[in-house]
XYZ file of N, CA and C in Angstrom:
486
model
N 0.841 -1.187 0.000
C 0.000 0.000 0.000
C 0.887 1.251 0.000
N 0.559 2.195 -0.822
C 1.334 3.425 -0.957
C 0.866 4.434 0.109
N 1.777 4.846 0.997
C 1.431 5.753 2.099
C 1.432 7.221 1.678
N 2.083 7.556 0.581
C 2.209 8.967 0.198
C 0.870 9.656 -0.047
N -0.100 9.031 -0.738
C -1.379 9.730 -0.902
C -2.069 10.018 0.431
N -1.954 9.124 1.406
C -2.583 9.338 2.705
C -1.896 10.489 3.445
N -0.559 10.495 3.417
C 0.191 11.582 4.065
C -0.118 12.906 3.379
N -0.172 12.913 2.058
C -0.484 14.124 1.308
C -1.874 14.631 1.631
N -2.848 13.732 1.715
C -4.215 14.105 2.047
C -4.282 14.675 3.467
N -3.573 14.044 4.394
C -3.549 14.532 5.774
C -2.966 15.942 5.832
N -1.905 16.190 5.076
C -1.281 17.520 5.057
C -2.249 18.561 4.506
N -2.982 18.221 3.445
C -3.953 19.146 2.854
C -5.073 19.438 3.850
N -5.562 18.417 4.533
C -6.628 18.606 5.510
C -6.151 19.499 6.654
N -4.948 19.260 7.175
C -4.418 20.080 8.266
C -4.194 21.523 7.832
N -3.653 21.742 6.641
C -3.430 23.090 6.127
C -4.765 23.800 5.940
N -5.737 23.096 5.386
C -7.058 23.670 5.178
C -7.679 24.082 6.502
N -7.560 23.215 7.526
C -8.091 23.531 8.855
C -7.390 24.755 9.433
N -6.087 24.827 9.297
C -5.319 25.955 9.844
C -5.737 27.264 9.193
N -5.975 27.251 7.899
C -6.335 28.480 7.192
C -7.769 28.899 7.455
N -8.653 27.929 7.690
C -10.062 28.272 7.849
C -10.517 28.312 9.292
N -9.645 28.007 10.239
C -10.042 27.978 11.644
C -10.664 29.302 12.074
N -10.131 30.406 11.591
C -10.757 31.695 11.883
C -11.151 32.398 10.591
N -11.412 31.647 9.549
C -11.814 32.223 8.281
C -10.650 32.788 7.498
N -9.425 32.556 7.938
C -8.267 33.076 7.235
C -7.990 34.526 7.559
N -8.776 35.112 8.433
C -8.607 36.514 8.768
C -8.159 36.692 10.199
N -8.283 37.921 10.672
C -7.900 38.264 12.035
C -9.138 38.346 12.911
N -8.890 38.428 14.198
C -9.963 38.661 15.161
C -9.559 39.827 16.038
N -10.506 40.699 16.296
C -10.276 41.805 17.211
C -10.139 41.231 18.618
N -9.122 41.637 19.380
C -8.991 41.138 20.753
C -10.289 41.369 21.540
N -10.615 40.445 22.416
C -11.881 40.476 23.159
C -12.112 41.799 23.886
N -11.076 42.357 24.502
C -11.246 43.608 25.253
C -11.620 44.770 24.333
N -11.063 44.801 23.123
C -11.399 45.846 22.144
C -12.765 45.575 21.530
N -13.042 44.324 21.241
C -14.330 43.935 20.637
C -15.489 44.316 21.548
N -15.322 44.137 22.852
C -16.374 44.486 23.809
C -16.727 45.964 23.716
N -15.726 46.816 23.550
C -15.966 48.265 23.432
C -16.571 48.593 22.071
N -15.977 48.069 21.012
C -16.420 48.380 19.650
C -17.856 47.905 19.413
N -18.168 46.700 19.841
C -19.507 46.144 19.606
C -20.616 46.942 20.276
N -20.314 47.628 21.386
C -21.334 48.373 22.119
C -21.095 49.877 22.086
N -20.248 50.318 21.181
C -19.835 51.722 21.145
C -21.017 52.682 21.050
N -20.978 53.687 21.906
C -21.962 54.761 21.858
C -21.375 55.985 21.173
N -20.058 55.964 20.975
C -19.375 57.033 20.261
C -18.302 56.396 19.391
N -18.280 56.773 18.104
C -17.250 56.309 17.179
C -16.739 57.520 16.406
N -15.427 57.664 16.384
C -14.790 58.756 15.650
C -13.847 58.142 14.630
N -13.949 58.599 13.385
C -13.054 58.171 12.310
C -12.046 59.286 12.073
N -10.765 58.921 12.064
C -9.670 59.879 11.909
C -8.985 59.707 10.565
N -8.462 60.800 10.050
C -7.553 60.797 8.914
C -6.183 61.182 9.474
N -5.187 60.318 9.226
C -3.848 60.538 9.777
C -2.831 60.801 8.678
N -1.754 61.469 9.055
C -0.625 61.713 8.154
C 0.565 60.927 8.686
N 0.916 59.816 8.026
C 1.993 58.970 8.553
C 3.389 59.576 8.442
N 3.577 60.530 7.552
C 4.921 61.089 7.378
C 5.254 62.135 8.442
N 4.277 62.479 9.290
C 4.512 63.495 10.312
C 4.211 62.948 11.702
N 4.919 61.909 12.077
C 4.752 61.337 13.424
C 5.262 62.339 14.448
N 4.550 62.426 15.561
C 4.896 63.373 16.627
C 4.935 64.814 16.117
N 4.058 65.100 15.155
C 4.006 66.447 14.602
C 3.349 67.439 15.547
N 3.363 68.676 15.154
C 2.721 69.728 15.938
C 1.210 69.590 15.778
N 0.480 70.049 16.766
C -0.974 70.023 16.701
C -1.544 68.716 17.215
N -2.730 68.409 16.735
C -3.481 67.246 17.182
C -2.813 65.949 16.727
N -2.608 65.018 17.658
C -2.029 63.724 17.326
C -2.849 62.612 17.983
N -2.735 61.434 17.432
C -3.362 60.240 17.996
C -2.314 59.144 17.995
N -1.939 58.692 19.182
C -0.885 57.672 19.331
C 0.392 58.093 18.610
N 0.630 59.402 18.561
C 1.847 59.932 17.964
C 1.740 60.286 16.492
N 0.635 59.944 15.857
C 0.460 60.236 14.432
C -0.325 61.536 14.276
N 0.095 62.386 13.342
C -0.582 63.660 13.104
C -2.002 63.417 12.606
N -2.959 64.113 13.215
C -4.361 64.034 12.817
C -4.634 65.135 11.799
N -5.063 64.736 10.595
C -5.437 65.701 9.567
C -6.861 66.199 9.777
N -7.664 65.370 10.400
C -9.058 65.706 10.672
C -9.772 64.471 11.200
N -11.002 64.683 11.628
C -11.782 63.570 12.165
C -13.258 63.887 12.036
N -14.062 62.832 12.112
C -15.500 63.004 12.085
C -16.138 62.010 13.042
N -17.055 62.514 13.832
C -17.809 61.652 14.752
C -19.003 61.097 13.997
N -19.211 59.813 14.120
C -20.359 59.170 13.488
C -21.504 59.206 14.483
N -22.333 60.228 14.336
C -23.367 60.513 15.333
C -24.537 59.532 15.309
N -24.993 59.172 14.109
C -26.174 58.314 14.063
C -25.793 56.833 14.056
N -26.671 56.037 14.619
C -26.431 54.605 14.783
C -26.210 53.913 13.433
N -26.958 54.303 12.417
C -26.844 53.676 11.095
C -25.443 53.864 10.509
N -24.908 55.077 10.581
C -23.560 55.355 10.068
C -22.502 54.595 10.849
N -22.644 54.600 12.174
C -21.715 53.874 13.044
C -21.722 52.386 12.728
N -22.907 51.826 12.599
C -23.054 50.396 12.330
C -22.440 50.022 10.995
N -22.666 50.833 9.964
C -22.129 50.553 8.627
C -20.598 50.600 8.640
N -20.032 51.619 9.263
C -18.574 51.745 9.306
C -17.954 50.578 10.074
N -18.521 50.239 11.210
C -17.979 49.138 12.010
C -18.162 47.794 11.307
N -19.229 47.646 10.524
C -19.429 46.418 9.750
C -18.368 46.293 8.661
N -18.038 47.401 8.006
C -16.985 47.391 6.978
C -15.631 47.037 7.605
N -15.372 47.596 8.777
C -14.134 47.284 9.490
C -14.084 45.800 9.848
N -15.186 45.275 10.381
C -15.242 43.865 10.783
C -15.010 42.939 9.588
N -15.617 43.265 8.441
C -15.402 42.441 7.240
C -13.937 42.469 6.811
N -13.308 43.627 6.926
C -11.915 43.768 6.491
C -10.950 42.989 7.385
N -11.233 42.913 8.691
C -10.327 42.138 9.536
C -10.617 40.643 9.446
N -11.858 40.284 9.106
C -12.213 38.861 9.000
C -11.830 38.268 7.647
N -11.585 39.120 6.649
C -11.255 38.638 5.304
C -9.908 37.908 5.307
N -9.755 36.941 4.424
C -8.447 36.265 4.318
C -7.349 37.271 3.972
N -6.162 37.049 4.532
C -5.040 37.961 4.331
C -3.867 37.254 3.681
N -3.029 38.058 3.090
C -1.794 37.542 2.485
C -0.602 37.834 3.380
N -0.832 38.386 4.529
C 0.259 38.771 5.425
C 0.507 40.257 5.330
N 0.757 40.878 6.464
C 1.025 42.308 6.485
C 2.453 42.610 6.074
N 2.657 43.826 5.619
C 3.997 44.262 5.230
C 4.799 44.602 6.487
N 6.078 44.830 6.308
C 6.942 45.133 7.456
C 6.847 46.595 7.886
N 6.211 47.411 7.078
C 6.084 48.831 7.407
C 4.802 49.070 8.207
N 4.618 50.289 8.681
C 3.374 50.699 9.338
C 3.243 52.192 9.156
N 2.395 52.603 8.208
C 2.183 54.008 7.895
C 0.687 54.296 7.898
N 0.100 54.395 9.083
C -1.358 54.520 9.183
C -1.895 55.838 8.645
N -2.989 55.724 7.918
C -3.679 56.895 7.384
C -5.106 57.001 7.917
N -5.518 56.011 8.719
C -6.862 55.993 9.285
C -6.795 55.510 10.736
N -7.801 55.882 11.497
C -7.938 55.368 12.867
C -9.408 55.430 13.250
N -9.778 54.525 14.136
C -11.107 54.533 14.741
C -10.939 54.639 16.242
N -11.800 55.418 16.859
C -11.839 55.479 18.319
C -13.272 55.197 18.717
N -13.456 54.121 19.470
C -14.787 53.738 19.943
C -14.822 53.893 21.459
N -15.969 54.362 21.964
C -16.123 54.564 23.395
C -17.434 53.929 23.839
N -17.356 53.212 24.969
C -18.552 52.647 25.580
C -18.346 52.562 27.084
N -19.273 53.126 27.814
C -19.295 53.009 29.271
C -17.952 53.366 29.915
N -17.347 54.458 29.447
C -16.089 54.932 30.021
C -14.836 54.223 29.524
N -14.986 53.207 28.699
C -13.835 52.490 28.130
C -13.652 52.939 26.690
N -12.395 52.900 26.230
C -12.127 53.291 24.850
C -11.268 52.244 24.148
N -11.492 52.135 22.841
C -10.660 51.294 21.975
C -10.203 52.178 20.831
N -8.889 52.200 20.600
C -8.335 52.949 19.474
C -7.710 51.950 18.521
N -8.086 52.066 17.268
C -7.628 51.159 16.224
C -6.898 51.997 15.185
N -5.581 51.917 15.183
C -4.744 52.696 14.275
C -4.518 51.812 13.048
N -4.987 52.269 11.880
C -5.110 51.403 10.705
C -4.198 51.832 9.567
N -3.445 50.875 9.052
C -2.668 51.081 7.829
C -3.165 50.079 6.796
N -4.045 50.549 5.907
C -4.569 49.674 4.862
C -3.473 49.284 3.874
N -2.519 50.189 3.650
C -1.432 49.914 2.705
C -0.551 48.766 3.193
N -0.201 48.787 4.460
C 0.660 47.750 5.040
C -0.158 46.575 5.579
N -1.463 46.781 5.707
C -2.423 45.765 6.162
C -2.252 45.390 7.631
N -2.121 46.433 8.483
C -2.000 46.225 9.924
C -2.926 47.164 10.676
N -3.378 46.709 11.839
C -4.133 47.537 12.784
C -3.464 47.400 14.145
N -3.070 48.513 14.739
C -2.566 48.503 16.112
C -3.755 48.764 17.023
N -3.966 47.867 17.968
C -5.141 47.907 18.841
C -4.739 48.378 20.240
N -5.426 49.420 20.724
C -5.220 49.959 22.066
C -6.558 49.931 22.803
N -6.535 49.562 24.058
C -7.726 49.623 24.902
C -7.366 50.435 26.137
N -8.165 51.467 26.378
C -7.917 52.384 27.501
C -6.472 52.870 27.520
N -5.947 53.180 26.337
C -4.606 53.745 26.209
C -3.471 52.741 26.221
N -3.767 51.469 26.438
C -2.726 50.448 26.518
C -2.688 49.619 25.226
N -1.475 49.467 24.663
C -1.321 48.653 23.459
C -1.657 47.204 23.790
N -2.509 46.590 22.957
C -2.914 45.203 23.162
C -2.183 44.283 22.182
N -2.350 44.545 20.895
C -1.671 43.750 19.872
C -1.875 44.374 18.506
N -1.182 43.828 17.530
C -1.333 44.256 16.154
C -1.957 43.098 15.387
N -3.006 43.402 14.599
C -3.690 42.376 13.819
C -3.683 42.774 12.348
N -3.906 41.790 11.498
C -3.944 42.051 10.061
C -5.327 42.537 9.636
N -5.346 43.252 8.510
C -6.589 43.749 7.931
C -6.455 43.745 6.415
N -7.545 43.533 5.741
C -7.603 43.666 4.288
C -7.778 45.150 3.963
N -7.454 45.542 2.747
C -7.648 46.944 2.359
C -9.043 47.204 1.804
N -9.931 46.212 1.869
C -11.252 46.328 1.262
C -12.121 47.439 1.859
N -11.886 47.853 3.087
C -12.704 48.889 3.726
C -12.198 50.303 3.455
N -10.992 50.427 2.916
C -10.419 51.762 2.721
C -11.292 52.676 1.871
N -11.840 52.226 0.738
C -12.675 53.147 -0.046
C -13.870 53.692 0.746
N -14.486 52.860 1.564
C -15.618 53.327 2.362
C -15.162 54.323 3.429
N -14.053 54.023 4.113
C -13.521 54.946 5.105
C -13.225 56.303 4.456
N -12.574 56.273 3.283
C -12.254 57.513 2.573
C -13.522 58.269 2.179
N -14.542 57.538 1.764
C -15.820 58.149 1.379
C -16.447 58.884 2.570
N -16.432 58.262 3.731
C -16.988 58.884 4.939
C -16.198 60.142 5.295
N -14.877 60.070 5.216
C -14.050 61.242 5.523
C -14.283 62.370 4.514
N -14.342 62.028 3.235
C -14.582 63.062 2.207
C -15.941 63.731 2.416
N -16.964 62.930 2.714
C -18.312 63.480 2.930
C -18.315 64.467 4.096
N -17.450 64.244 5.076
C -17.342 65.148 6.231
C -16.336 66.271 5.978
N -15.826 66.341 4.753
C -14.849 67.367 4.348
C -13.555 67.290 5.161
N -13.149 66.058 5.494
C -11.902 65.816 6.215
C -10.824 65.505 5.183
N -9.677 66.200 5.234
C -8.617 65.924 4.263
C -8.025 64.524 4.456
N -7.589 63.927 3.339
C -6.972 62.613 3.356
C -5.474 62.751 3.119
N -4.720 61.836 3.683
C -3.282 61.774 3.430
C -3.060 61.278 2.010
N -1.963 61.706 1.423
C -1.602 61.201 0.101
C -1.075 59.786 0.249
N -1.488 58.907 -0.658
C -1.015 57.531 -0.662
C 0.353 57.493 -1.344
N 1.283 56.799 -0.704
C 2.624 56.660 -1.263
C 2.560 55.767 -2.485
N 3.227 56.140 -3.538
C 3.253 55.331 -4.776
C 4.528 54.569 -4.870
């Protein structure tokens, strides 16, 4: 009996399980998810990655070009749904750089979650109550919607590096 087809099949099954165990995407850490899922306040930021620790308004050290609060529940829900889809989507691995141009700040019951997002590098740095929790991967699929929301609020966008 030839053992190679059985070993090959076992390897394919194990690889398939590993890739699909969480849908091939990332998961928001539980402490951040608890805040985001029940957020009563959500703010979307436009950041300038080339001016870290710049003068004026900053978020986690990145220059804030502008921001918009998502006041109504429908807008908040849509934006957070787009974010959730982007982190759950299968990823190809994040780049070694981190040049965030977007951020989300969610607040619920005195707790805050800040999600510093680099769609270009495909990373999100997650902070809860000011403390760094971890970095997770994200797809760039939500970037057009985030940009649309910022443009509608007349918030300037950072230039994308070519």
